[in-house]
Coordinates of C-alpha atoms and ligand atoms in Angstrom, one line a residue:
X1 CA 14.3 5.1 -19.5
X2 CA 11.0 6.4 -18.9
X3 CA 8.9 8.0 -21.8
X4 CA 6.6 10.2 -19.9
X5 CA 4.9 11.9 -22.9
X6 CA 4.0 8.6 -24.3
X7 CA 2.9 7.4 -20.8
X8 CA 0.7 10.3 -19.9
X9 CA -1.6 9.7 -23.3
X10 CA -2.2 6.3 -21.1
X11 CA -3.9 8.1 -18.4
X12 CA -7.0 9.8 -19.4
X13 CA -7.4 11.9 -16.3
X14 CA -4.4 13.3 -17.1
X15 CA -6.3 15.8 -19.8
X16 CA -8.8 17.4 -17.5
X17 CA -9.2 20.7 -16.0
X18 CA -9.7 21.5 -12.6
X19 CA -10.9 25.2 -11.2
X20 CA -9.7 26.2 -15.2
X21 CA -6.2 24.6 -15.0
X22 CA -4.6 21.4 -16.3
X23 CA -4.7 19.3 -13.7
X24 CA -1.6 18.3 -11.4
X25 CA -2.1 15.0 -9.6
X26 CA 0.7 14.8 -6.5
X27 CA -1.5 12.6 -4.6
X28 CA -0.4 9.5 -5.9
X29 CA 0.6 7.8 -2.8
X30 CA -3.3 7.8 -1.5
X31 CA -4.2 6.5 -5.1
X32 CA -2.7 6.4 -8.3
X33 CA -4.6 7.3 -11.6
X34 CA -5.6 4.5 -14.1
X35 CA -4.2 3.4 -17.4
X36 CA -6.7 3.5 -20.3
X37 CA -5.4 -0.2 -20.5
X38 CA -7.0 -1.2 -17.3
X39 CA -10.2 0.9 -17.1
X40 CA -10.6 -1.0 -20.7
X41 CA -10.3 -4.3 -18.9
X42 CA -13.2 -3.6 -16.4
X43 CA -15.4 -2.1 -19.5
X44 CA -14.5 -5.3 -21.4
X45 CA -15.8 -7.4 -18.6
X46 CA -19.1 -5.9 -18.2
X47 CA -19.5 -5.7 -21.5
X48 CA -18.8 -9.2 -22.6
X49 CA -18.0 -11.5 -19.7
X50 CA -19.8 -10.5 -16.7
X51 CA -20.7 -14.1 -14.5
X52 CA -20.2 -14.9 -11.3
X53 CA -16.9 -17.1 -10.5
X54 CA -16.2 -21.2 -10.1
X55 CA -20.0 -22.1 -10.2
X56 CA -21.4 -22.2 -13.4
X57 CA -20.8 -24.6 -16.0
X58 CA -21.9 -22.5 -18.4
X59 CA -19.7 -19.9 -21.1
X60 CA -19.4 -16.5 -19.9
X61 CA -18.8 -18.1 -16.0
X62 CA -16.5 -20.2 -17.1
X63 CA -14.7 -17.1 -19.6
X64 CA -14.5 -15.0 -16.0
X65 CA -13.2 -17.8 -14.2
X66 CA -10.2 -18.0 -16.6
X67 CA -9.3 -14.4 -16.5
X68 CA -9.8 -14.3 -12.6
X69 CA -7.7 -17.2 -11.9
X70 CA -4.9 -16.0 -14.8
X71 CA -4.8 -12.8 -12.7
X72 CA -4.1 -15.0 -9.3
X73 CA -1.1 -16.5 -11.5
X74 CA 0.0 -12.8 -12.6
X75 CA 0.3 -11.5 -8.9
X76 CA 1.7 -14.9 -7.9
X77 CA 4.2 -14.3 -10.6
X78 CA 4.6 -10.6 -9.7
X79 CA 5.6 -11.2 -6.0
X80 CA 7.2 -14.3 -6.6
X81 CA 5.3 -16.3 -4.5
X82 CA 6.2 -20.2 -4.4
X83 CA 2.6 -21.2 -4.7
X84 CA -0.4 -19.7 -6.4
X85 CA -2.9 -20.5 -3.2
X86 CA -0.8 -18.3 -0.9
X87 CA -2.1 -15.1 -2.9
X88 CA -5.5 -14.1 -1.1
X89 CA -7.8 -11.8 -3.4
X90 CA -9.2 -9.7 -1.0
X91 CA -10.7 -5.6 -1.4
X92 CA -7.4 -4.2 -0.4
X93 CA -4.4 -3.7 2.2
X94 CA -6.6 -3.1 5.3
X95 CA -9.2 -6.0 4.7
X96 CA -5.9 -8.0 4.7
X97 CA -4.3 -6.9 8.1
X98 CA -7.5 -7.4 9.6
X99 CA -7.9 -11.2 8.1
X100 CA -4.4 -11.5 9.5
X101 CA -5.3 -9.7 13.0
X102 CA -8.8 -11.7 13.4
X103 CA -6.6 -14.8 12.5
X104 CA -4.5 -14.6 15.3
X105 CA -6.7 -14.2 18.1
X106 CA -6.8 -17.9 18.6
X107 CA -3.5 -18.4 18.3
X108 CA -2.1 -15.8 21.4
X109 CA -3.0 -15.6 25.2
X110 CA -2.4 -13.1 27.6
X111 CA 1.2 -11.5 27.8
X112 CA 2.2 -12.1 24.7
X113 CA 3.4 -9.7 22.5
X114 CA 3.2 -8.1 19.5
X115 CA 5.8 -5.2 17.4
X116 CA 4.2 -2.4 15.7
X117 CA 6.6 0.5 14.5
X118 CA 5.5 3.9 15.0
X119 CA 5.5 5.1 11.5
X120 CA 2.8 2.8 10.7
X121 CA -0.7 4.0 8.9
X122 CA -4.0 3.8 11.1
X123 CA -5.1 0.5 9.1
X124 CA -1.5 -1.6 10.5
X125 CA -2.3 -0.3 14.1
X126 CA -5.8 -0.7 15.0
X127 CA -6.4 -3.8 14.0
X128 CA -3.7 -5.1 16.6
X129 CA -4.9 -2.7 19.5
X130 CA -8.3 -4.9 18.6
X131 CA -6.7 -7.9 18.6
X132 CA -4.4 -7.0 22.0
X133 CA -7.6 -5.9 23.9
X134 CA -9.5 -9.3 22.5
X135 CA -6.3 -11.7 23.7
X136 CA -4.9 -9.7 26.4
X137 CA -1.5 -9.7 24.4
X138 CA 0.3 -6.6 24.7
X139 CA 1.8 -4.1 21.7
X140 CA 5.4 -2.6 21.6
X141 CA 6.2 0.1 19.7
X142 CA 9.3 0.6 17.7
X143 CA 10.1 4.0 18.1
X144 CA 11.7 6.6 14.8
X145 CA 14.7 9.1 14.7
X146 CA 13.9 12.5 13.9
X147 CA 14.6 11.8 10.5
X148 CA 11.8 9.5 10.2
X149 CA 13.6 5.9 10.2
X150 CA 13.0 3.0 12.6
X151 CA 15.4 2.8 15.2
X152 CA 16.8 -0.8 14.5
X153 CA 18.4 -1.1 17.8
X154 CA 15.6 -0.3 19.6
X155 CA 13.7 -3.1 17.5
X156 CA 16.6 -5.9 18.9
X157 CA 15.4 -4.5 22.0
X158 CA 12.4 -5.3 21.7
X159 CA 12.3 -8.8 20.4
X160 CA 12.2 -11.7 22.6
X161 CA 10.7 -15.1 23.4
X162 CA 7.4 -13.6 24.1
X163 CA 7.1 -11.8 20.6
X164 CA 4.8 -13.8 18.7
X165 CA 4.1 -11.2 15.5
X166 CA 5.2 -8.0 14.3
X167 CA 3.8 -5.9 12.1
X168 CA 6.0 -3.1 9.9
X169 CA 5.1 -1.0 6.6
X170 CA 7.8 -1.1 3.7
X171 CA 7.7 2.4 3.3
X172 CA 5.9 5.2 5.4
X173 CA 2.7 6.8 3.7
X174 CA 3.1 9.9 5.8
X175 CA 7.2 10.4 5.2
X176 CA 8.3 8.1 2.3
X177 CA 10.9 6.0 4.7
X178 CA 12.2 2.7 3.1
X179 CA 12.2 0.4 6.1
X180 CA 14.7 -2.1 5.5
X181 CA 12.5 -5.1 5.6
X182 CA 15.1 -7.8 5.0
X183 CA 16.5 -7.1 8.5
X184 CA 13.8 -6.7 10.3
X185 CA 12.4 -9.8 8.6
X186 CA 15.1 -12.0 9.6
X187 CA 15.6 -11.0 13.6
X188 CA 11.9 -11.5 13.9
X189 CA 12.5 -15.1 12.8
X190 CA 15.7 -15.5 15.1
X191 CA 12.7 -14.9 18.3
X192 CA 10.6 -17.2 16.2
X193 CA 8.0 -14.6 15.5
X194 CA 5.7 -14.0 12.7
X195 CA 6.1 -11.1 10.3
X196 CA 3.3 -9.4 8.1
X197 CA 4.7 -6.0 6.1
X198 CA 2.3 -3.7 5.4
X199 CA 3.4 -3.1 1.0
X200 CA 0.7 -0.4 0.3
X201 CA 2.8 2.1 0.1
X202 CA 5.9 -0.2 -1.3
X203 CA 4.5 -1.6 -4.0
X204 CA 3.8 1.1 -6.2
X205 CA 7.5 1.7 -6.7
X206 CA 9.5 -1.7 -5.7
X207 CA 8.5 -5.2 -7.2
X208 CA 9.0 -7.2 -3.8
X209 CA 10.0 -10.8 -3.7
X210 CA 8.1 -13.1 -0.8
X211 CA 10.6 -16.1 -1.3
X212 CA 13.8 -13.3 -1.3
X213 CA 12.1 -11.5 1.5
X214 CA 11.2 -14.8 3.7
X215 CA 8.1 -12.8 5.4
X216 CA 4.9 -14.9 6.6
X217 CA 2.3 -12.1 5.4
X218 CA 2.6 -9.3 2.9
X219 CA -0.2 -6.8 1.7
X220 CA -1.1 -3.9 -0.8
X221 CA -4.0 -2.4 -2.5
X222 CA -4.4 -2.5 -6.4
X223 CA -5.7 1.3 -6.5
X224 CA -2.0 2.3 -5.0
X225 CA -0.5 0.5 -8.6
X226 CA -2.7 1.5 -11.0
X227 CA -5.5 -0.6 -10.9
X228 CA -8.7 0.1 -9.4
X229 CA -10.2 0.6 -5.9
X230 CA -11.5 -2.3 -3.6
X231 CA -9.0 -4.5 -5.0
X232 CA -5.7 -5.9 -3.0
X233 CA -3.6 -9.4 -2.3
X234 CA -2.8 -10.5 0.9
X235 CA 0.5 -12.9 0.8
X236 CA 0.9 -16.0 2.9
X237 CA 3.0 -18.3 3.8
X238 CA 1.0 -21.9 3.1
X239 CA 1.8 -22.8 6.7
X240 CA 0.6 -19.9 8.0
X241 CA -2.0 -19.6 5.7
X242 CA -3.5 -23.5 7.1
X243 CA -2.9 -22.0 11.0
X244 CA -5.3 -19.5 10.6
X245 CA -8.8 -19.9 10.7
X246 CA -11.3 -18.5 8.0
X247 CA -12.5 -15.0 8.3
X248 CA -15.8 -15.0 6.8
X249 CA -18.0 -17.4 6.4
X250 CA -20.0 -17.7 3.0
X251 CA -20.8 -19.4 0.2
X252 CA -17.4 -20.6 -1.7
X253 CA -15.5 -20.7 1.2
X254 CA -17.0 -23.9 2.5
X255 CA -16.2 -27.8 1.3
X256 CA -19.1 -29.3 2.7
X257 CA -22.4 -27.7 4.9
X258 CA -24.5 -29.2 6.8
X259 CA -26.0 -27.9 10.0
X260 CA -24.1 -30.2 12.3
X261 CA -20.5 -29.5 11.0
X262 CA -18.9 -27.0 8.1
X263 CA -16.0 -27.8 6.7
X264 CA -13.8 -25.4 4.6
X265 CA -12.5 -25.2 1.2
X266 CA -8.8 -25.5 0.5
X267 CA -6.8 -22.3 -0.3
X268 CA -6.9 -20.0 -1.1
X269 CA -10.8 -20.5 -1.1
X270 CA -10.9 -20.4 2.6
X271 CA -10.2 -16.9 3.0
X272 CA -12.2 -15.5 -0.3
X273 CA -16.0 -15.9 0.5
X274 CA -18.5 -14.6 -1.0
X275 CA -18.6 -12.9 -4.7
X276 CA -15.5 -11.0 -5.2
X277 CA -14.3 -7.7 -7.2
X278 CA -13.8 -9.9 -10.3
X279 CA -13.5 -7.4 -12.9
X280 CA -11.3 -5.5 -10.4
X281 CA -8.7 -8.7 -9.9
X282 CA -8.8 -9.5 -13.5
X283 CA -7.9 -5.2 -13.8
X284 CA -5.7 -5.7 -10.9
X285 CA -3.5 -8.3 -13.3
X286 CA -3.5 -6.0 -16.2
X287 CA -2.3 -3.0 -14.0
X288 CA 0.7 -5.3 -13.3
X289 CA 1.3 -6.3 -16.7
X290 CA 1.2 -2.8 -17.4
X291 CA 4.1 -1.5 -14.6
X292 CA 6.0 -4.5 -15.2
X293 CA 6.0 -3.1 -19.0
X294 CA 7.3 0.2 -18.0
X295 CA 9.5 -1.9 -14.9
X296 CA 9.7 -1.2 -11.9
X297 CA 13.9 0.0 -12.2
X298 CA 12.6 2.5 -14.7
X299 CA 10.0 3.7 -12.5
X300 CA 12.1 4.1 -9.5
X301 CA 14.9 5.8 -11.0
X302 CA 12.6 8.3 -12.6
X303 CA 10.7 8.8 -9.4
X304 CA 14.6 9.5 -7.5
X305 CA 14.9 12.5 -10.0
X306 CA 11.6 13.5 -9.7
X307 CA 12.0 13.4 -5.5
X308 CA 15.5 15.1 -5.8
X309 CA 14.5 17.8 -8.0
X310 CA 11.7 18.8 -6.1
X311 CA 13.3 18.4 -2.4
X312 CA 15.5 21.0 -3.9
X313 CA 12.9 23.4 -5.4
X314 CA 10.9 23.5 -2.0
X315 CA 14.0 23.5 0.2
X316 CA 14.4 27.0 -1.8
X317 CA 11.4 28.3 0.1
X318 CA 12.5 30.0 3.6
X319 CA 10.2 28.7 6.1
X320 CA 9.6 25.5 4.9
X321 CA 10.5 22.2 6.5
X322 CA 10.6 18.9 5.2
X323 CA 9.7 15.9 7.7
X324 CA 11.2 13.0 7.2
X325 CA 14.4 13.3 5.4
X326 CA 16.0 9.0 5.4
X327 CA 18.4 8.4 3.0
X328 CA 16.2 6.0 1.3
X329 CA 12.8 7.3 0.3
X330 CA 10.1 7.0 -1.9
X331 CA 9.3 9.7 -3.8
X332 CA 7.3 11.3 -1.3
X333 CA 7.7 15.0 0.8
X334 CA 5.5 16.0 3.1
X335 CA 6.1 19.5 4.8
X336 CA 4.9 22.6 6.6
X337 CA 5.9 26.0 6.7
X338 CA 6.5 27.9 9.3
X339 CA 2.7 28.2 11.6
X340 CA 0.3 28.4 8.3
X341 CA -1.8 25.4 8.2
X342 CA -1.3 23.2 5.6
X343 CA -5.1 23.0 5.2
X344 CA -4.7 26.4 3.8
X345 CA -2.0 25.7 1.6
X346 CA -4.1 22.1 0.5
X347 CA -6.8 24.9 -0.9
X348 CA -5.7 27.4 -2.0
X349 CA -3.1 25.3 -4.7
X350 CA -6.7 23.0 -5.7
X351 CA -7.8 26.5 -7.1
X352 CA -4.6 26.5 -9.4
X353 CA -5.3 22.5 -9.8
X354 CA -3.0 21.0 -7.7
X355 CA -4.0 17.9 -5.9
X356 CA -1.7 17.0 -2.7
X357 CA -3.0 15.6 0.7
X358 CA -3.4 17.6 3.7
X359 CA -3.5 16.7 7.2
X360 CA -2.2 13.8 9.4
X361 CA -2.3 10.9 7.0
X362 CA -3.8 8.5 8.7
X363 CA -0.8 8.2 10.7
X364 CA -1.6 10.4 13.6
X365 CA 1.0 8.7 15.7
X366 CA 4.1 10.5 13.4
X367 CA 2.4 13.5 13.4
X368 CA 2.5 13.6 17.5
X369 CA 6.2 12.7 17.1
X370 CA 6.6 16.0 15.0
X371 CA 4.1 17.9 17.1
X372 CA 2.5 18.9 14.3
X373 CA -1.2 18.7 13.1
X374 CA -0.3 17.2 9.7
X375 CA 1.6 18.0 6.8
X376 CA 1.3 18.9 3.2
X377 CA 2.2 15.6 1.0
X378 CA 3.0 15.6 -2.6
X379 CA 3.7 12.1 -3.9
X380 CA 5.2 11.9 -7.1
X381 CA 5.0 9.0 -9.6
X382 CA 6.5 7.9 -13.3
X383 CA 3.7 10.3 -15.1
X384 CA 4.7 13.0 -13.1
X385 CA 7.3 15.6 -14.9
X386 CA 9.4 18.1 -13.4
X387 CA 7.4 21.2 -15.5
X388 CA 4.6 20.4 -13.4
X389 CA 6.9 20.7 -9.7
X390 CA 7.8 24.0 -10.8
X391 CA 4.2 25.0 -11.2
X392 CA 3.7 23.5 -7.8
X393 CA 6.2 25.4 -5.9
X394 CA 5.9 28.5 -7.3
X395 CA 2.0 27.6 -6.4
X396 CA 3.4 27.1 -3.2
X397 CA 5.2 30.2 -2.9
X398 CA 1.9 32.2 -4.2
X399 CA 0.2 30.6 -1.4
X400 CA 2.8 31.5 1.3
X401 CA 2.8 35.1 0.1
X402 CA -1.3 35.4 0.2
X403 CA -1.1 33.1 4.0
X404 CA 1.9 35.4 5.6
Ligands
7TS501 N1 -1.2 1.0 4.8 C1 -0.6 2.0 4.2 C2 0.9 2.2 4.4 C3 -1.3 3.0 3.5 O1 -0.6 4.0 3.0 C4 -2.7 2.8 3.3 C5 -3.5 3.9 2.5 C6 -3.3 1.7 3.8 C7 -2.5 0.8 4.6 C8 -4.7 1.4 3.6 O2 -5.0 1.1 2.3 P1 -6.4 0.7 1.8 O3 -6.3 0.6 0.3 O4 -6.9 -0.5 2.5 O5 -7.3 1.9 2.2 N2 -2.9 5.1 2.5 C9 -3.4 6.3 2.1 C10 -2.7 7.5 2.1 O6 -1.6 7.6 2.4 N3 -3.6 8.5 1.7 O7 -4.8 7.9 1.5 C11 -4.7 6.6 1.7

């Protein structure tokens, strides 16, 4: 059971005004807000432990070594990863696709190929067109129902010999879909393909396991589960994680310089040069202890009502469409109504306080699908409460009225 009126004294955002209202944050699924818990963690940091990380002998660098390994352990622990060096620190979900992309380019030639789906976000499909025109390797497309899923048969289609990685979200950012991973997972293996799933949009609501789930690569941001910005993991298998080359070069990446020959440090070393976002991996870690606190059933059974009352609410509204409507969702609606640009909608409800995205989502290729321009998207999350939906559709509503 979820306690929201305790939880929401934990966010401190969470009092403020905006335009002369109490503020309503539906935007969750492009950030979430921050526990009082976690921005304490960065404060504490600066403010009593601030040294750079596995180079000094002395106190305080030693003191932030601690707390940024201890955070490796807790998002090893987290995702349930068999060894603590196949958790990459890196600044978030797309610096982690693209260490994965740049990887690869050794390891294909041309005509191979390489899966995408088409509900993926900008950041899991650029980085492979890159990759495709530096190799030569060629990108498929798994194509989506009009209710927003994969079409898994299509997939099977897809797959063969030749398939040497593909690439999938958990869940949509633009529609909420639950892809279901396992599956997808395991026939990519059967071609003897590699498998990176793009969790930014998963992990927020659903505590995945890497040994359950069996995938070489998996990636989220921190500022997505309540930790801060320019902070994510990147999951890999050891054996892939050996296979691919470093993607920076830098200082603490290296075992030995010298101008003839460089060789590298082990993992996960190899893939973290240069000074990192200590204070944000070491908030990173408390943002987990903190979900993990509330847990993750809690969270997603709360979000469910949250998404089922509101579907219902707006489906109230004549006009109004929702896209992407799978059976399992996050707790995420984006819609239009009728011709009125959802730009317009987007403002007007900011006035009365409301924060939702607007637009295409990064995900243009959906909203081409939908021959639309974009959407409005409220994502909900556990400090959300059902009072403040029905101040956002009847916003909604006002802002129909005044656009009609
Ligand atoms: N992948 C997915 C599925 C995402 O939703 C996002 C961000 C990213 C990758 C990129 O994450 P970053 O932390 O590296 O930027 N999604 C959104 C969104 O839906 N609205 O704003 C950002």
């Amino acid at each position: 059971m979820i306690d929201v009126k305790k939880i929401r004294k934990d966010f401190p955002i969470l009092n403020r005004k905006v335009n002369g209202n109490s503020l309503i944050y539906f935007d969750n699924a492009a950030t979430s807000q921050t526990p009082k818990i976690v921005i304490d963690a960065i404060v504490d940091y600066y403010s009593n432990y601030n040294a750079n990380i596995h180079r000094g002998v002395h106190t305080l660098s030693q003191e932030a070594t601690d707390d940024y390994e201890q955070a490796r352990l807790k998002i090893q622990k987290h995702f349930n990863a068999k060894k603590a060096h196949e958790i990459i620190l890196t600044s978030g979900t797309t610096h982690g696709i693209n260490l994965v992309a740049t990887g690869f380019t050794s390891l294909l030639k041309k005509g191979d190929e390489i899966i995408v789906s088409a509900l993926e976000h900008h950041s899991n499909i650029v980085p492979w067109q890159m990759l495709c025109e530096r190799t030569g390797a060629i990108l498929k497309v798994i194509p989506i129902s009009l209710k927003g899923e994969l079409i898994f048969e299509e997939y099977e289609k897809l797959l063969s010999e030749k398939t040497k990685i593909v690439f999938v979200g958990h869940v949509s950012n633009a529609l909420g879909t639950i892809n279901p991973i396992k599956k997808i997972i395991k026939k990519a293996h059967n071609v003897g393909a590699a498998i990176l799933i793009d969790g930014a949009q998963a992990t927020p609501h659903i505590k995945p396991d890497m040994q359950e789930l069996d995938c070489d690569f998996y990636v989220c941001s921190a500022h997505k589960i309540c930790g801060p910005t320019g902070v994510g993991m990147l999951y890999g298998k050891e054996e892939w994680l050996y296979k691919l080359p470093p993607y920076q070069g830098g200082g603490e990446m290296i075992s030995e310089v010298t101008f003839e020959k460089t060789t590298y440090a082990d993992l996960p070393h190899k893939f973290e040069a240069g000074t990192p976002n200590i204070a944000g991996v070491i908030a990173f870690g408390v943002a987990l202890d903190y979900m993990n606190e509330i847990g993750f059933d809690n969270i997603a059974s709360y979000e469910n009502e949250l998404l089922d009352y509101a579907t219902k609410k707006l489906l109230e509204i004549d006009g109004l469409k929702i896209y992407g409507t799978s059976a399992k969702k996050t707790a995420v609606i984006s819609f239009n109504i009728e011709e009125i640009h959802p730009y317009d909608i987007g403002t007007i409800i900011d006035k009365l306080g409301i924060a939702v995205r607007t637009g295409h989502h990064c995900a243009q290729p959906i909203m081409d699908f939908y021959n639309i321009p974009g959407t409005i998207r409220a994502s909900f999350t556990f400090y959300n409460t059902k009072e403040e939906i029905d101040i956002f559709v009847n916003a909604v509503i006002r802002a129909k009225n005044m656009l009609l």
